[in-house]
């Protein structure tokens, strides 16, 4: 099969989105969110705005399926911080499918579950441009791409081409990571403006990452 390169632009995608009767256009931004930070929120809000989605849901994983397994705090604290981070934006929310299901969080299983429960919704799975090259290694990727539209967030130094149908969006580059946040907290450094104030307060009150 010949290689097909998809380079849809935002305007074209927005024109092609047709809301199914009774359904919504939902973006999904997965991650460990250990903790959630401003970069996550900017990506979620920008993708929602640029693609005209009804909502973007931040979706914490139970156990990341990556080879380099991450050590995360318990799900309750991560979910509580997500609630605090998204409560002021009516267009952002939380999807707990992977937390409730437990075990390794394979995207295929999650999307299959969501589309079975909400067949009228259109789902848009948001990933960083640095992750696009790993899509061939994703669990049941060929079945997954038939159920969901992948949205790639452009990253400097990474190509915007793929064998798979990716819709690319431009988002301001915010070089923040959860690892950076955790390290700053351990070193008693300020994380103001890197995470929402409510999340910062929650971390302090619950003595997380110390």
PDB file of N, CA and C in Angstrom, residues 62-142:
ATOM      1  N   UNK A  62      -5.049   5.310  34.475  1.00  0.00           N
ATOM      2  CA  UNK A  62      -4.918   4.540  35.714  1.00  0.00           C
ATOM      3  C   UNK A  62      -3.486   4.046  35.838  1.00  0.00           C
ATOM      4  N   UNK A  63      -3.059   3.243  34.870  1.00  0.00           N
ATOM      5  CA  UNK A  63      -1.673   2.777  34.794  1.00  0.00           C
ATOM      6  C   UNK A  63      -1.191   3.022  33.377  1.00  0.00           C
ATOM      7  N   UNK A  64      -0.222   3.922  33.176  1.00  0.00           N
ATOM      8  CA  UNK A  64       0.271   4.204  31.823  1.00  0.00           C
ATOM      9  C   UNK A  64       0.824   2.937  31.175  1.00  0.00           C
ATOM     10  N   UNK A  65       0.507   2.667  29.884  1.00  0.00           N
ATOM     11  CA  UNK A  65       0.982   1.461  29.215  1.00  0.00           C
ATOM     12  C   UNK A  65       2.389   1.574  28.658  1.00  0.00           C
ATOM     13  N   UNK A  66       3.089   2.688  28.943  1.00  0.00           N
ATOM     14  CA  UNK A  66       4.410   2.914  28.358  1.00  0.00           C
ATOM     15  C   UNK A  66       5.451   1.952  28.944  1.00  0.00           C
ATOM     16  N   UNK A  67       6.463   1.721  28.148  1.00  0.00           N
ATOM     17  CA  UNK A  67       7.572   0.880  28.612  1.00  0.00           C
ATOM     18  C   UNK A  67       8.274   1.542  29.794  1.00  0.00           C
ATOM     19  N   UNK A  68       8.515   2.858  29.663  1.00  0.00           N
ATOM     20  CA  UNK A  68       9.142   3.591  30.759  1.00  0.00           C
ATOM     21  C   UNK A  68       8.051   4.063  31.720  1.00  0.00           C
ATOM     22  N   UNK A  69       7.576   3.132  32.549  1.00  0.00           N
ATOM     23  CA  UNK A  69       6.439   3.389  33.429  1.00  0.00           C
ATOM     24  C   UNK A  69       6.719   4.573  34.355  1.00  0.00           C
ATOM     25  N   UNK A  70       5.720   5.417  34.502  1.00  0.00           N
ATOM     26  CA  UNK A  70       5.851   6.586  35.352  1.00  0.00           C
ATOM     27  C   UNK A  70       5.352   6.276  36.754  1.00  0.00           C
ATOM     28  N   UNK A  71       5.977   6.881  37.711  1.00  0.00           N
ATOM     29  CA  UNK A  71       5.533   6.742  39.085  1.00  0.00           C
ATOM     30  C   UNK A  71       4.631   7.920  39.403  1.00  0.00           C
ATOM     31  N   UNK A  72       3.347   7.645  39.585  1.00  0.00           N
ATOM     32  CA  UNK A  72       2.380   8.715  39.817  1.00  0.00           C
ATOM     33  C   UNK A  72       1.760   8.577  41.191  1.00  0.00           C
ATOM     34  N   UNK A  73       1.319   9.695  41.730  1.00  0.00           N
ATOM     35  CA  UNK A  73       0.588   9.664  42.991  1.00  0.00           C
ATOM     36  C   UNK A  73      -0.778   9.044  42.737  1.00  0.00           C
ATOM     37  N   UNK A  74      -1.535   8.799  43.794  1.00  0.00           N
ATOM     38  CA  UNK A  74      -2.802   8.096  43.630  1.00  0.00           C
ATOM     39  C   UNK A  74      -3.780   8.882  42.771  1.00  0.00           C
ATOM     40  N   UNK A  75      -4.718   8.149  42.174  1.00  0.00           N
ATOM     41  CA  UNK A  75      -5.652   8.742  41.223  1.00  0.00           C
ATOM     42  C   UNK A  75      -6.548   9.786  41.869  1.00  0.00           C
ATOM     43  N   UNK A  76      -6.902   9.597  43.131  1.00  0.00           N
ATOM     44  CA  UNK A  76      -7.801  10.540  43.791  1.00  0.00           C
ATOM     45  C   UNK A  76      -7.225  11.942  43.787  1.00  0.00           C
ATOM     46  N   UNK A  77      -5.948  12.086  44.139  1.00  0.00           N
ATOM     47  CA  UNK A  77      -5.325  13.407  44.156  1.00  0.00           C
ATOM     48  C   UNK A  77      -5.201  13.976  42.752  1.00  0.00           C
ATOM     49  N   UNK A  78      -4.858  13.147  41.786  1.00  0.00           N
ATOM     50  CA  UNK A  78      -4.717  13.649  40.417  1.00  0.00           C
ATOM     51  C   UNK A  78      -6.052  14.126  39.868  1.00  0.00           C
ATOM     52  N   UNK A  79      -7.130  13.402  40.174  1.00  0.00           N
ATOM     53  CA  UNK A  79      -8.461  13.793  39.716  1.00  0.00           C
ATOM     54  C   UNK A  79      -8.925  15.065  40.426  1.00  0.00           C
ATOM     55  N   UNK A  80      -8.668  15.154  41.718  1.00  0.00           N
ATOM     56  CA  UNK A  80      -9.049  16.358  42.462  1.00  0.00           C
ATOM     57  C   UNK A  80      -8.366  17.590  41.893  1.00  0.00           C
ATOM     58  N   UNK A  81      -7.096  17.467  41.543  1.00  0.00           N
ATOM     59  CA  UNK A  81      -6.380  18.603  40.962  1.00  0.00           C
ATOM     60  C   UNK A  81      -6.937  18.965  39.588  1.00  0.00           C
ATOM     61  N   UNK A  82      -7.335  17.956  38.809  1.00  0.00           N
ATOM     62  CA  UNK A  82      -7.952  18.229  37.514  1.00  0.00           C
ATOM     63  C   UNK A  82      -9.276  18.961  37.677  1.00  0.00           C
ATOM     64  N   UNK A  83     -10.052  18.577  38.663  1.00  0.00           N
ATOM     65  CA  UNK A  83     -11.328  19.267  38.914  1.00  0.00           C
ATOM     66  C   UNK A  83     -11.078  20.748  39.227  1.00  0.00           C
ATOM     67  N   UNK A  84     -10.100  21.007  40.075  1.00  0.00           N
ATOM     68  CA  UNK A  84      -9.780  22.381  40.435  1.00  0.00           C
ATOM     69  C   UNK A  84      -9.278  23.165  39.225  1.00  0.00           C
ATOM     70  N   UNK A  85      -8.490  22.514  38.382  1.00  0.00           N
ATOM     71  CA  UNK A  85      -7.882  23.189  37.240  1.00  0.00           C
ATOM     72  C   UNK A  85      -8.892  23.544  36.158  1.00  0.00           C
ATOM     73  N   UNK A  86      -9.965  22.765  36.046  1.00  0.00           N
ATOM     74  CA  UNK A  86     -10.914  22.953  34.947  1.00  0.00           C
ATOM     75  C   UNK A  86     -12.222  23.620  35.367  1.00  0.00           C
ATOM     76  N   UNK A  87     -12.409  23.850  36.657  1.00  0.00           N
ATOM     77  CA  UNK A  87     -13.723  24.301  37.129  1.00  0.00           C
ATOM     78  C   UNK A  87     -14.097  25.703  36.654  1.00  0.00           C
ATOM     79  N   UNK A  88     -13.128  26.524  36.260  1.00  0.00           N
ATOM     80  CA  UNK A  88     -13.439  27.885  35.828  1.00  0.00           C
ATOM     81  C   UNK A  88     -13.665  27.988  34.319  1.00  0.00           C
ATOM     82  N   UNK A  89     -13.505  26.887  33.594  1.00  0.00           N
ATOM     83  CA  UNK A  89     -13.694  26.896  32.142  1.00  0.00           C
ATOM     84  C   UNK A  89     -14.819  25.923  31.781  1.00  0.00           C
ATOM     85  N   UNK A  90     -15.975  26.426  31.382  1.00  0.00           N
ATOM     86  CA  UNK A  90     -17.116  25.545  31.090  1.00  0.00           C
ATOM     87  C   UNK A  90     -16.901  24.635  29.896  1.00  0.00           C
ATOM     88  N   UNK A  91     -15.876  24.919  29.103  1.00  0.00           N
ATOM     89  CA  UNK A  91     -15.606  24.102  27.918  1.00  0.00           C
ATOM     90  C   UNK A  91     -14.610  22.975  28.200  1.00  0.00           C
ATOM     91  N   UNK A  92     -14.062  22.936  29.409  1.00  0.00           N
ATOM     92  CA  UNK A  92     -13.137  21.872  29.789  1.00  0.00           C
ATOM     93  C   UNK A  92     -13.782  21.008  30.860  1.00  0.00           C
ATOM     94  N   UNK A  93     -13.453  19.720  30.833  1.00  0.00           N
ATOM     95  CA  UNK A  93     -13.985  18.802  31.829  1.00  0.00           C
ATOM     96  C   UNK A  93     -13.055  17.627  32.018  1.00  0.00           C
ATOM     97  N   UNK A  94     -13.544  16.588  32.674  1.00  0.00           N
ATOM     98  CA  UNK A  94     -12.737  15.407  32.985  1.00  0.00           C
ATOM     99  C   UNK A  94     -13.470  14.160  32.511  1.00  0.00           C
ATOM    100  N   UNK A  95     -12.733  13.228  31.924  1.00  0.00           N
ATOM    101  CA  UNK A  95     -13.268  11.913  31.553  1.00  0.00           C
ATOM    102  C   UNK A  95     -12.549  10.859  32.410  1.00  0.00           C
ATOM    103  N   UNK A  96     -13.318  10.112  33.207  1.00  0.00           N
ATOM    104  CA  UNK A  96     -12.740   9.174  34.178  1.00  0.00           C
ATOM    105  C   UNK A  96     -12.814   7.716  33.728  1.00  0.00           C
ATOM    106  N   UNK A  97     -13.047   7.478  32.440  1.00  0.00           N
ATOM    107  CA  UNK A  97     -13.212   6.102  31.959  1.00  0.00           C
ATOM    108  C   UNK A  97     -12.027   5.215  32.326  1.00  0.00           C
ATOM    109  N   UNK A  98     -10.802   5.730  32.179  1.00  0.00           N
ATOM    110  CA  UNK A  98      -9.626   4.892  32.427  1.00  0.00           C
ATOM    111  C   UNK A  98      -9.390   4.683  33.915  1.00  0.00           C
ATOM    112  N   UNK A  99      -9.686   5.687  34.717  1.00  0.00           N
ATOM    113  CA  UNK A  99      -9.560   5.545  36.166  1.00  0.00           C
ATOM    114  C   UNK A  99     -10.557   4.505  36.675  1.00  0.00           C
ATOM    115  N   UNK A 100     -11.796   4.590  36.203  1.00  0.00           N
ATOM    116  CA  UNK A 100     -12.839   3.667  36.648  1.00  0.00           C
ATOM    117  C   UNK A 100     -12.540   2.244  36.188  1.00  0.00           C
ATOM    118  N   UNK A 101     -12.059   2.085  34.957  1.00  0.00           N
ATOM    119  CA  UNK A 101     -11.770   0.752  34.440  1.00  0.00           C
ATOM    120  C   UNK A 101     -10.570   0.129  35.141  1.00  0.00           C
ATOM    121  N   UNK A 102      -9.580   0.956  35.484  1.00  0.00           N
ATOM    122  CA  UNK A 102      -8.378   0.461  36.139  1.00  0.00           C
ATOM    123  C   UNK A 102      -7.483  -0.311  35.179  1.00  0.00           C
ATOM    124  N   UNK A 103      -6.359  -0.781  35.685  1.00  0.00           N
ATOM    125  CA  UNK A 103      -5.424  -1.531  34.849  1.00  0.00           C
ATOM    126  C   UNK A 103      -4.688  -0.631  33.876  1.00  0.00           C
ATOM    127  N   UNK A 104      -4.028  -1.237  32.893  1.00  0.00           N
ATOM    128  CA  UNK A 104      -3.303  -0.468  31.896  1.00  0.00           C
ATOM    129  C   UNK A 104      -4.280   0.292  31.009  1.00  0.00           C
ATOM    130  N   UNK A 105      -3.930   1.516  30.720  1.00  0.00           N
ATOM    131  CA  UNK A 105      -4.835   2.396  29.990  1.00  0.00           C
ATOM    132  C   UNK A 105      -4.501   2.402  28.502  1.00  0.00           C
ATOM    133  N   UNK A 106      -5.069   1.442  27.767  1.00  0.00           N
ATOM    134  CA  UNK A 106      -4.889   1.419  26.321  1.00  0.00           C
ATOM    135  C   UNK A 106      -5.962   2.285  25.666  1.00  0.00           C
ATOM    136  N   UNK A 107      -5.537   3.155  24.787  1.00  0.00           N
ATOM    137  CA  UNK A 107      -6.466   4.093  24.156  1.00  0.00           C
ATOM    138  C   UNK A 107      -7.547   3.365  23.368  1.00  0.00           C
ATOM    139  N   UNK A 108      -7.202   2.264  22.735  1.00  0.00           N
ATOM    140  CA  UNK A 108      -8.193   1.505  21.967  1.00  0.00           C
ATOM    141  C   UNK A 108      -9.358   1.083  22.852  1.00  0.00           C
ATOM    142  N   UNK A 109      -9.045   0.532  24.035  1.00  0.00           N
ATOM    143  CA  UNK A 109     -10.101   0.081  24.941  1.00  0.00           C
ATOM    144  C   UNK A 109     -10.975   1.249  25.391  1.00  0.00           C
ATOM    145  N   UNK A 110     -10.332   2.382  25.647  1.00  0.00           N
ATOM    146  CA  UNK A 110     -11.066   3.557  26.111  1.00  0.00           C
ATOM    147  C   UNK A 110     -12.006   4.093  25.043  1.00  0.00           C
ATOM    148  N   UNK A 111     -11.500   4.265  23.834  1.00  0.00           N
ATOM    149  CA  UNK A 111     -12.329   4.801  22.752  1.00  0.00           C
ATOM    150  C   UNK A 111     -13.448   3.838  22.397  1.00  0.00           C
ATOM    151  N   UNK A 112     -13.167   2.547  22.412  1.00  0.00           N
ATOM    152  CA  UNK A 112     -14.225   1.569  22.134  1.00  0.00           C
ATOM    153  C   UNK A 112     -15.334   1.680  23.172  1.00  0.00           C
ATOM    154  N   UNK A 113     -14.951   1.828  24.441  1.00  0.00           N
ATOM    155  CA  UNK A 113     -15.927   1.958  25.513  1.00  0.00           C
ATOM    156  C   UNK A 113     -16.765   3.230  25.343  1.00  0.00           C
ATOM    157  N   UNK A 114     -16.094   4.349  25.056  1.00  0.00           N
ATOM    158  CA  UNK A 114     -16.812   5.615  24.923  1.00  0.00           C
ATOM    159  C   UNK A 114     -17.750   5.619  23.719  1.00  0.00           C
ATOM    160  N   UNK A 115     -17.285   5.088  22.597  1.00  0.00           N
ATOM    161  CA  UNK A 115     -18.123   5.085  21.403  1.00  0.00           C
ATOM    162  C   UNK A 115     -19.293   4.118  21.538  1.00  0.00           C
ATOM    163  N   UNK A 116     -19.122   3.058  22.325  1.00  0.00           N
ATOM    164  CA  UNK A 116     -20.238   2.149  22.578  1.00  0.00           C
ATOM    165  C   UNK A 116     -21.305   2.806  23.446  1.00  0.00           C
ATOM    166  N   UNK A 117     -20.848   3.573  24.453  1.00  0.00           N
ATOM    167  CA  UNK A 117     -21.780   4.221  25.364  1.00  0.00           C
ATOM    168  C   UNK A 117     -22.408   5.483  24.764  1.00  0.00           C
ATOM    169  N   UNK A 118     -21.617   6.184  23.938  1.00  0.00           N
ATOM    170  CA  UNK A 118     -22.086   7.449  23.361  1.00  0.00           C
ATOM    171  C   UNK A 118     -21.877   7.420  21.847  1.00  0.00           C
ATOM    172  N   UNK A 119     -22.653   6.602  21.137  1.00  0.00           N
ATOM    173  CA  UNK A 119     -22.424   6.405  19.694  1.00  0.00           C
ATOM    174  C   UNK A 119     -22.654   7.649  18.850  1.00  0.00           C
ATOM    175  N   UNK A 120     -23.346   8.648  19.390  1.00  0.00           N
ATOM    176  CA  UNK A 120     -23.618   9.858  18.602  1.00  0.00           C
ATOM    177  C   UNK A 120     -22.532  10.922  18.727  1.00  0.00           C
ATOM    178  N   UNK A 121     -21.575  10.706  19.619  1.00  0.00           N
ATOM    179  CA  UNK A 121     -20.480  11.668  19.772  1.00  0.00           C
ATOM    180  C   UNK A 121     -19.392  11.439  18.736  1.00  0.00           C
ATOM    181  N   UNK A 122     -18.732  12.518  18.341  1.00  0.00           N
ATOM    182  CA  UNK A 122     -17.514  12.436  17.530  1.00  0.00           C
ATOM    183  C   UNK A 122     -16.340  12.723  18.457  1.00  0.00           C
ATOM    184  N   UNK A 123     -15.343  11.833  18.486  1.00  0.00           N
ATOM    185  CA  UNK A 123     -14.216  12.001  19.397  1.00  0.00           C
ATOM    186  C   UNK A 123     -12.942  12.382  18.639  1.00  0.00           C
ATOM    187  N   UNK A 124     -12.184  13.315  19.251  1.00  0.00           N
ATOM    188  CA  UNK A 124     -10.939  13.835  18.686  1.00  0.00           C
ATOM    189  C   UNK A 124      -9.839  13.633  19.715  1.00  0.00           C
ATOM    190  N   UNK A 125      -8.907  12.746  19.413  1.00  0.00           N
ATOM    191  CA  UNK A 125      -7.875  12.364  20.362  1.00  0.00           C
ATOM    192  C   UNK A 125      -6.641  13.244  20.160  1.00  0.00           C
ATOM    193  N   UNK A 126      -6.302  14.018  21.176  1.00  0.00           N
ATOM    194  CA  UNK A 126      -5.235  15.023  21.074  1.00  0.00           C
ATOM    195  C   UNK A 126      -3.906  14.438  21.535  1.00  0.00           C
ATOM    196  N   UNK A 127      -2.887  14.546  20.687  1.00  0.00           N
ATOM    197  CA  UNK A 127      -1.548  14.088  21.060  1.00  0.00           C
ATOM    198  C   UNK A 127      -0.521  15.123  20.616  1.00  0.00           C
ATOM    199  N   UNK A 128       0.619  15.138  21.288  1.00  0.00           N
ATOM    200  CA  UNK A 128       1.699  16.033  20.907  1.00  0.00           C
ATOM    201  C   UNK A 128       2.364  15.577  19.624  1.00  0.00           C
ATOM    202  N   UNK A 129       2.888  16.543  18.881  1.00  0.00           N
ATOM    203  CA  UNK A 129       3.563  16.205  17.642  1.00  0.00           C
ATOM    204  C   UNK A 129       4.720  15.243  17.827  1.00  0.00           C
ATOM    205  N   UNK A 130       5.323  15.242  19.023  1.00  0.00           N
ATOM    206  CA  UNK A 130       6.425  14.328  19.301  1.00  0.00           C
ATOM    207  C   UNK A 130       5.955  12.892  19.467  1.00  0.00           C
ATOM    208  N   UNK A 131       4.637  12.692  19.657  1.00  0.00           N
ATOM    209  CA  UNK A 131       4.107  11.345  19.841  1.00  0.00           C
ATOM    210  C   UNK A 131       3.624  10.713  18.540  1.00  0.00           C
ATOM    211  N   UNK A 132       3.475  11.515  17.499  1.00  0.00           N
ATOM    212  CA  UNK A 132       2.889  11.013  16.256  1.00  0.00           C
ATOM    213  C   UNK A 132       3.723   9.870  15.676  1.00  0.00           C
ATOM    214  N   UNK A 133       5.045   9.992  15.738  1.00  0.00           N
ATOM    215  CA  UNK A 133       5.888   8.950  15.148  1.00  0.00           C
ATOM    216  C   UNK A 133       5.757   7.608  15.856  1.00  0.00           C
ATOM    217  N   UNK A 134       5.214   7.600  17.077  1.00  0.00           N
ATOM    218  CA  UNK A 134       5.055   6.353  17.825  1.00  0.00           C
ATOM    219  C   UNK A 134       3.714   5.686  17.576  1.00  0.00           C
ATOM    220  N   UNK A 135       2.832   6.316  16.805  1.00  0.00           N
ATOM    221  CA  UNK A 135       1.508   5.751  16.581  1.00  0.00           C
ATOM    222  C   UNK A 135       1.534   4.317  16.038  1.00  0.00           C
ATOM    223  N   UNK A 136       2.480   3.949  15.155  1.00  0.00           N
ATOM    224  CA  UNK A 136       2.493   2.566  14.678  1.00  0.00           C
ATOM    225  C   UNK A 136       2.667   1.531  15.796  1.00  0.00           C
ATOM    226  N   UNK A 137       3.183   1.956  16.950  1.00  0.00           N
ATOM    227  CA  UNK A 137       3.398   1.041  18.060  1.00  0.00           C
ATOM    228  C   UNK A 137       2.208   0.990  19.026  1.00  0.00           C
ATOM    229  N   UNK A 138       1.207   1.843  18.793  1.00  0.00           N
ATOM    230  CA  UNK A 138       0.050   1.872  19.686  1.00  0.00           C
ATOM    231  C   UNK A 138      -0.760   0.595  19.558  1.00  0.00           C
ATOM    232  N   UNK A 139      -1.361   0.197  20.654  1.00  0.00           N
ATOM    233  CA  UNK A 139      -2.187  -1.010  20.709  1.00  0.00           C
ATOM    234  C   UNK A 139      -3.376  -0.893  19.761  1.00  0.00           C
ATOM    235  N   UNK A 140      -3.475  -1.813  18.799  1.00  0.00           N
ATOM    236  CA  UNK A 140      -4.577  -1.875  17.839  1.00  0.00           C
ATOM    237  C   UNK A 140      -4.798  -0.536  17.137  1.00  0.00           C
ATOM    238  N   UNK A 141      -3.719   0.065  16.683  1.00  0.00           N
ATOM    239  CA  UNK A 141      -3.804   1.391  16.081  1.00  0.00           C
ATOM    240  C   UNK A 141      -4.676   1.406  14.827  1.00  0.00           C
ATOM    241  N   UNK A 142      -4.627   0.342  14.013  1.00  0.00           N
ATOM    242  CA  UNK A 142      -5.408   0.333  12.777  1.00  0.00           C
ATOM    243  C   UNK A 142      -6.910   0.313  13.041  1.00  0.00           C
TER     244      UNK A 142
END
